[in-house]
Amino acid sequence: MKKHQAAINKHILSLSLMTILSIVLASSLWAKPIKTLIITGQNNHNWEVSHLVIKEILENSELFVVDFAISPAKDEDMSSFIIDFEPYKLIVLDYNGDAWPDLTNKAFTEYVDKGGGIIVYHAADNAFPNWETYSQVCALGGWEGRNEKSGPWVYWKDGAIFKNNGPGIGGSHGTNHEYPLNLRNSTHPITKGLPQKWKHAQDELYDRMRGPGNIGDLLYTAFSDIETKGSGREEPLIFTVDYKKARIFHTMLGHAGKTVSDNIAMQCAGFQITLLRGAEWAATGKVKQKVPKDFPSENKISLRKNYK
Ligand code: ZN
């Protein structure tokens, strides 16, 4: 009888140990990789390269696991492109193409409303110029018929964000070139510890972007020189967006190259590290990553050709 009781006691003890263990495991859930979805499949850019490279960058950090939602090709039936946002803490927008089905638009809006994490990457801010929620998620967009009706031009002038309601196109860029990025916020988790100025590898420099202009924290700007056929303005290129409860990181950098290995703008360590920090912040509200030693300096670009 005693032996039986001892066995029961032992059983109870092991059950409580299991309970403690599962509580410990549950409380360390944050250490699990962040479930991420890249939306792509149509773009006026080389999405076949960019979506693979973004997955590489994110997964090489061991902080993220990445799935793809790849749309049907342009002009094909989009009705099957239904996205379930529920499993994801981070959505990367790498899409510029045909309208999503209503169900996907609705699910995206709900994801945003509930405070989801989002990255707006490069030409994703060209998409859906007439979709109000999407325009708010991007804060600024370009091309696709954008003009003064889309909202003001937004740029950096006399030490502050400046909004210009003048008439004209929304979105342009000069020739691809190397250019310095200028820090505008040194206390935000994404930019804390990053340099005042760093040199970006050869890339487009988006300028004359327009939109609702609901920038949350402006992180980096760059001067779009008329000599490189730019706007002559200090343009906002990396920022967070203030929209409902969502955490949104917008980077205009990273024009995709011809192949994964011939892809200099995305091979820039500065592009990759700001993307990783923006991704962690968008998903969790914090940035625990340390600033790596290979971050570009003021005068010298730095490449991570293998995306790690
Ligand atoms: Zn581009």
Coordinates of C-alpha atoms and ligand atoms in Angstrom, one line a residue:
M1 CA 0.0 0.0 0.0
K2 CA 2.8 2.4 1.0
K3 CA 4.7 1.5 -2.1
H4 CA 1.5 2.3 -4.2
Q5 CA 1.2 5.7 -2.4
A6 CA 4.9 6.5 -3.1
A7 CA 4.3 5.8 -6.8
I8 CA 1.3 8.2 -6.8
N9 CA 3.4 10.8 -5.0
K10 CA 6.2 10.4 -7.5
H11 CA 3.6 10.7 -10.3
I12 CA 2.2 14.0 -8.9
L13 CA 5.8 15.3 -8.4
S14 CA 6.7 14.6 -12.1
L15 CA 3.4 16.2 -13.2
S16 CA 4.2 19.4 -11.3
L17 CA 7.7 19.4 -12.7
M18 CA 6.2 19.1 -16.2
T19 CA 3.8 22.1 -15.4
I20 CA 6.8 24.2 -14.2
L21 CA 8.7 23.2 -17.3
S22 CA 5.9 24.1 -19.7
I23 CA 5.5 27.5 -17.9
V24 CA 9.2 28.1 -18.3
L25 CA 9.0 27.1 -22.0
A26 CA 6.0 29.4 -22.5
S27 CA 7.7 32.3 -21.0
S28 CA 10.7 31.9 -23.2
L29 CA 8.5 31.9 -26.4
W30 CA 10.0 35.2 -27.4
A31 CA 13.3 33.4 -28.1
K32 CA 11.6 31.4 -30.9
P33 CA 12.2 32.7 -34.4
I34 CA 9.7 35.3 -35.5
K35 CA 7.2 33.9 -38.0
T36 CA 7.4 36.1 -41.1
L37 CA 5.5 36.2 -44.4
I38 CA 6.8 37.8 -47.5
I39 CA 4.1 38.9 -50.0
T40 CA 5.3 38.9 -53.6
G41 CA 4.7 37.5 -57.1
Q42 CA 4.1 40.7 -59.1
N43 CA 6.4 43.7 -59.2
N44 CA 7.9 46.1 -61.7
H45 CA 11.1 45.0 -60.0
N46 CA 12.9 41.7 -59.9
W47 CA 10.8 40.1 -57.2
E48 CA 12.2 36.6 -58.1
V49 CA 15.5 37.9 -56.7
S50 CA 14.3 40.2 -53.9
H51 CA 12.0 37.8 -52.1
L52 CA 14.7 35.1 -51.9
V53 CA 17.3 37.6 -50.7
I54 CA 15.1 39.0 -48.0
K55 CA 14.4 35.5 -46.8
E56 CA 18.1 34.8 -46.7
I57 CA 18.9 38.0 -44.8
L58 CA 16.1 37.4 -42.2
E59 CA 16.8 33.7 -41.7
N60 CA 20.6 34.1 -41.6
S61 CA 20.1 36.2 -38.5
E62 CA 18.4 33.2 -36.9
L63 CA 15.8 35.6 -35.5
F64 CA 13.1 34.9 -38.2
V65 CA 11.5 32.0 -40.1
V66 CA 10.1 33.1 -43.4
D67 CA 7.2 31.8 -45.6
F68 CA 6.1 33.2 -49.0
A69 CA 2.8 34.2 -50.4
I70 CA 3.4 34.3 -54.1
S71 CA 0.5 35.8 -56.2
P72 CA -0.6 34.6 -59.6
A73 CA 1.1 36.4 -62.5
K74 CA -0.1 39.8 -63.7
D75 CA -3.5 39.7 -65.4
E76 CA -4.2 36.2 -64.2
D77 CA -7.2 35.3 -61.9
M78 CA -6.4 36.7 -58.5
S79 CA -9.4 35.1 -56.7
S80 CA -7.3 32.3 -55.2
F81 CA -4.8 34.6 -53.6
I82 CA -6.3 34.5 -50.1
I83 CA -3.8 35.3 -47.3
D84 CA -4.1 34.2 -43.7
F85 CA -2.2 36.8 -41.7
E86 CA -3.0 35.2 -38.3
P87 CA 0.1 33.1 -37.9
Y88 CA 2.5 35.9 -38.6
K89 CA 4.2 38.5 -36.4
L90 CA 5.8 40.2 -39.4
I91 CA 4.6 40.8 -42.9
V92 CA 7.1 42.0 -45.6
L93 CA 5.5 43.8 -48.5
D94 CA 7.5 43.0 -51.7
Y95 CA 4.5 43.4 -54.0
N96 CA 3.5 45.9 -56.7
G97 CA 0.8 44.6 -59.0
D98 CA -2.8 43.7 -59.5
A99 CA -5.4 44.2 -56.8
W100 CA -5.7 41.5 -54.1
P101 CA -9.1 39.9 -53.6
D102 CA -11.4 41.6 -51.2
L103 CA -10.9 38.9 -48.6
T104 CA -7.2 39.4 -48.5
N105 CA -7.6 43.2 -48.4
K106 CA -10.0 42.7 -45.4
A107 CA -7.6 40.3 -43.6
F108 CA -4.7 42.8 -44.2
T109 CA -6.8 45.7 -42.8
E110 CA -7.6 43.6 -39.7
Y111 CA -4.0 42.6 -39.3
V112 CA -3.0 46.3 -39.4
D113 CA -5.9 47.3 -37.0
K114 CA -4.8 44.7 -34.5
G115 CA -1.3 46.0 -34.3
G116 CA 0.6 43.7 -36.7
G117 CA 4.2 44.2 -37.7
I118 CA 4.9 45.3 -41.3
I119 CA 7.9 46.1 -43.5
V120 CA 7.3 48.2 -46.5
Y121 CA 10.2 47.4 -48.8
H122 CA 11.3 49.5 -51.8
A123 CA 8.7 49.4 -54.7
A124 CA 5.9 48.0 -52.3
D125 CA 5.3 51.7 -51.8
N126 CA 4.3 52.1 -55.5
A127 CA 1.4 49.7 -55.1
F128 CA -2.3 50.4 -54.7
P129 CA -2.4 54.2 -55.0
N130 CA -6.1 54.3 -54.5
W131 CA -6.4 52.1 -51.5
E132 CA -6.6 54.4 -48.4
T133 CA -5.5 51.9 -45.8
Y134 CA -2.5 50.8 -47.9
S135 CA -1.5 54.5 -48.5
Q136 CA -1.6 55.0 -44.7
V137 CA 0.5 51.9 -44.1
C138 CA 3.2 53.3 -46.5
A139 CA 2.8 57.0 -45.4
L140 CA 4.6 57.9 -48.7
G141 CA 4.4 56.3 -52.1
G142 CA 5.4 57.0 -55.7
W143 CA 4.5 56.5 -59.4
E144 CA 1.2 54.8 -60.5
G145 CA -0.3 58.2 -61.3
R146 CA 0.4 59.8 -57.9
N147 CA 0.2 63.6 -57.8
E148 CA -0.8 66.4 -55.4
K149 CA -4.1 64.5 -54.8
S150 CA -2.2 61.7 -53.2
G151 CA -0.9 64.1 -50.5
P152 CA 2.1 66.4 -50.0
W153 CA 5.7 65.9 -50.9
V154 CA 7.5 65.2 -47.6
Y155 CA 11.2 65.9 -47.1
W156 CA 13.7 67.3 -44.6
K157 CA 14.2 71.0 -44.6
D158 CA 15.8 73.4 -42.1
G159 CA 16.2 70.6 -39.5
A160 CA 12.6 69.4 -39.6
I161 CA 10.1 67.4 -41.7
F162 CA 8.6 69.7 -44.3
K163 CA 5.4 69.1 -46.2
N164 CA 5.0 70.7 -49.7
N165 CA 1.5 70.7 -51.2
G166 CA 2.6 72.0 -54.5
P167 CA 1.4 70.3 -57.7
G168 CA 3.4 67.7 -59.5
I169 CA 4.4 64.1 -59.8
G170 CA 4.7 61.7 -56.9
G171 CA 7.8 59.5 -57.1
S172 CA 11.0 59.6 -59.2
H173 CA 14.6 58.8 -58.9
G174 CA 17.8 59.8 -60.6
T175 CA 20.7 57.6 -61.7
N176 CA 21.8 54.8 -59.4
H177 CA 24.8 55.8 -57.3
E178 CA 26.5 55.4 -53.9
Y179 CA 25.2 58.0 -51.4
P180 CA 25.4 58.8 -47.7
L181 CA 22.5 58.3 -45.4
N182 CA 22.0 60.9 -42.7
L183 CA 20.7 60.0 -39.2
R184 CA 17.6 62.0 -38.0
N185 CA 16.9 60.0 -34.8
S186 CA 19.6 58.5 -32.6
T187 CA 17.3 57.3 -29.8
H188 CA 14.9 55.1 -31.7
P189 CA 15.6 51.3 -31.0
I190 CA 16.2 50.7 -34.7
T191 CA 18.9 53.4 -35.0
K192 CA 20.4 53.4 -31.5
G193 CA 24.1 52.9 -31.9
L194 CA 24.1 53.4 -35.7
P195 CA 26.3 56.1 -37.2
Q196 CA 25.3 59.7 -38.0
K197 CA 26.3 59.1 -41.5
W198 CA 27.0 56.0 -43.6
K199 CA 27.7 55.3 -47.2
H200 CA 25.1 53.2 -49.0
A201 CA 26.2 51.0 -52.0
Q202 CA 25.0 51.8 -55.5
D203 CA 21.2 52.1 -55.4
E204 CA 18.2 54.2 -56.5
L205 CA 17.4 57.2 -54.3
Y206 CA 13.6 57.6 -54.3
D207 CA 12.6 61.2 -54.3
R208 CA 9.5 63.4 -54.7
M209 CA 7.4 60.8 -52.9
R210 CA 3.9 61.8 -51.9
G211 CA 1.2 60.4 -49.6
P212 CA -0.6 61.1 -46.3
G213 CA 2.9 61.6 -44.8
N214 CA 2.1 60.0 -41.5
I215 CA 5.7 59.3 -40.7
G216 CA 6.1 58.1 -37.1
D217 CA 9.9 58.5 -36.5
L218 CA 12.1 59.6 -39.4
L219 CA 15.3 57.6 -39.1
Y220 CA 17.5 58.3 -42.1
T221 CA 17.4 60.8 -45.0
A222 CA 19.6 61.2 -48.0
F223 CA 20.3 64.2 -50.3
S224 CA 18.9 63.7 -53.8
D225 CA 21.4 65.7 -55.8
I226 CA 20.4 67.4 -59.0
E227 CA 23.8 66.3 -60.4
T228 CA 22.5 62.7 -60.3
K229 CA 19.2 63.9 -61.8
G230 CA 17.6 64.0 -58.3
S231 CA 15.1 66.4 -56.6
G232 CA 17.6 68.7 -54.9
R233 CA 15.9 67.8 -51.6
E234 CA 16.9 65.8 -48.5
E235 CA 14.6 62.8 -48.9
P236 CA 13.2 60.5 -46.2
L237 CA 14.3 57.0 -47.0
I238 CA 14.1 55.0 -43.8
F239 CA 11.3 55.7 -41.3
T240 CA 8.5 54.2 -39.1
V241 CA 4.9 54.9 -39.9
D242 CA 2.3 56.1 -37.4
Y243 CA -0.9 54.2 -38.3
K244 CA -3.3 52.8 -35.7
K245 CA -1.7 50.2 -33.5
A246 CA 0.5 48.7 -36.3
R247 CA 4.3 48.8 -36.1
I248 CA 5.5 49.7 -39.5
F249 CA 9.0 50.0 -40.8
H250 CA 9.4 51.5 -44.3
T251 CA 12.7 51.3 -46.2
M252 CA 13.0 52.7 -49.7
L253 CA 16.4 51.2 -50.2
G254 CA 17.3 47.9 -51.9
H255 CA 16.5 48.0 -55.6
A256 CA 16.9 44.3 -56.7
G257 CA 19.7 43.4 -59.1
K258 CA 19.7 40.9 -62.0
T259 CA 20.5 37.8 -59.9
V260 CA 21.1 37.0 -56.2
S261 CA 24.8 37.4 -56.6
D262 CA 24.6 40.5 -58.9
N263 CA 22.6 42.6 -56.5
I264 CA 24.7 45.4 -55.0
A265 CA 22.0 47.5 -53.4
M266 CA 20.7 44.6 -51.4
Q267 CA 24.3 43.3 -50.7
C268 CA 25.0 46.6 -48.8
A269 CA 25.5 45.7 -45.1
G270 CA 23.8 48.9 -44.2
F271 CA 20.6 47.9 -46.1
Q272 CA 20.7 44.5 -44.5
I273 CA 21.3 45.6 -40.9
T274 CA 18.7 48.4 -41.0
L275 CA 16.3 45.9 -42.5
L276 CA 17.0 43.4 -39.7
R277 CA 16.7 45.9 -37.0
G278 CA 13.5 47.3 -38.5
A279 CA 12.1 43.8 -38.8
E280 CA 12.8 43.0 -35.2
W281 CA 11.3 46.3 -34.0
A282 CA 8.2 45.8 -36.2
A283 CA 7.6 42.3 -34.9
T284 CA 8.4 42.9 -31.2
G285 CA 8.7 46.6 -30.5
K286 CA 12.3 46.1 -29.4
V287 CA 15.7 45.7 -30.9
K288 CA 18.1 43.3 -29.2
Q289 CA 20.6 42.9 -32.0
K290 CA 24.0 44.4 -31.5
V291 CA 25.4 46.7 -34.1
P292 CA 27.8 44.6 -36.2
K293 CA 31.4 45.7 -36.9
D294 CA 30.9 45.6 -40.6
F295 CA 28.3 48.4 -40.6
P296 CA 29.3 50.9 -43.4
S297 CA 31.3 54.0 -42.4
E298 CA 30.9 57.6 -43.5
N299 CA 33.3 57.2 -46.4
K300 CA 33.3 53.5 -47.2
I301 CA 30.6 51.1 -48.3
S302 CA 30.4 47.6 -46.8
L303 CA 29.0 44.6 -48.6
R304 CA 27.7 41.3 -47.3
K305 CA 27.7 39.4 -50.6
N306 CA 26.3 36.2 -49.0
Y307 CA 23.7 38.1 -47.0
K308 CA 25.2 37.2 -43.6
Ligands
ZN1 ZN 13.8 50.2 -57.8

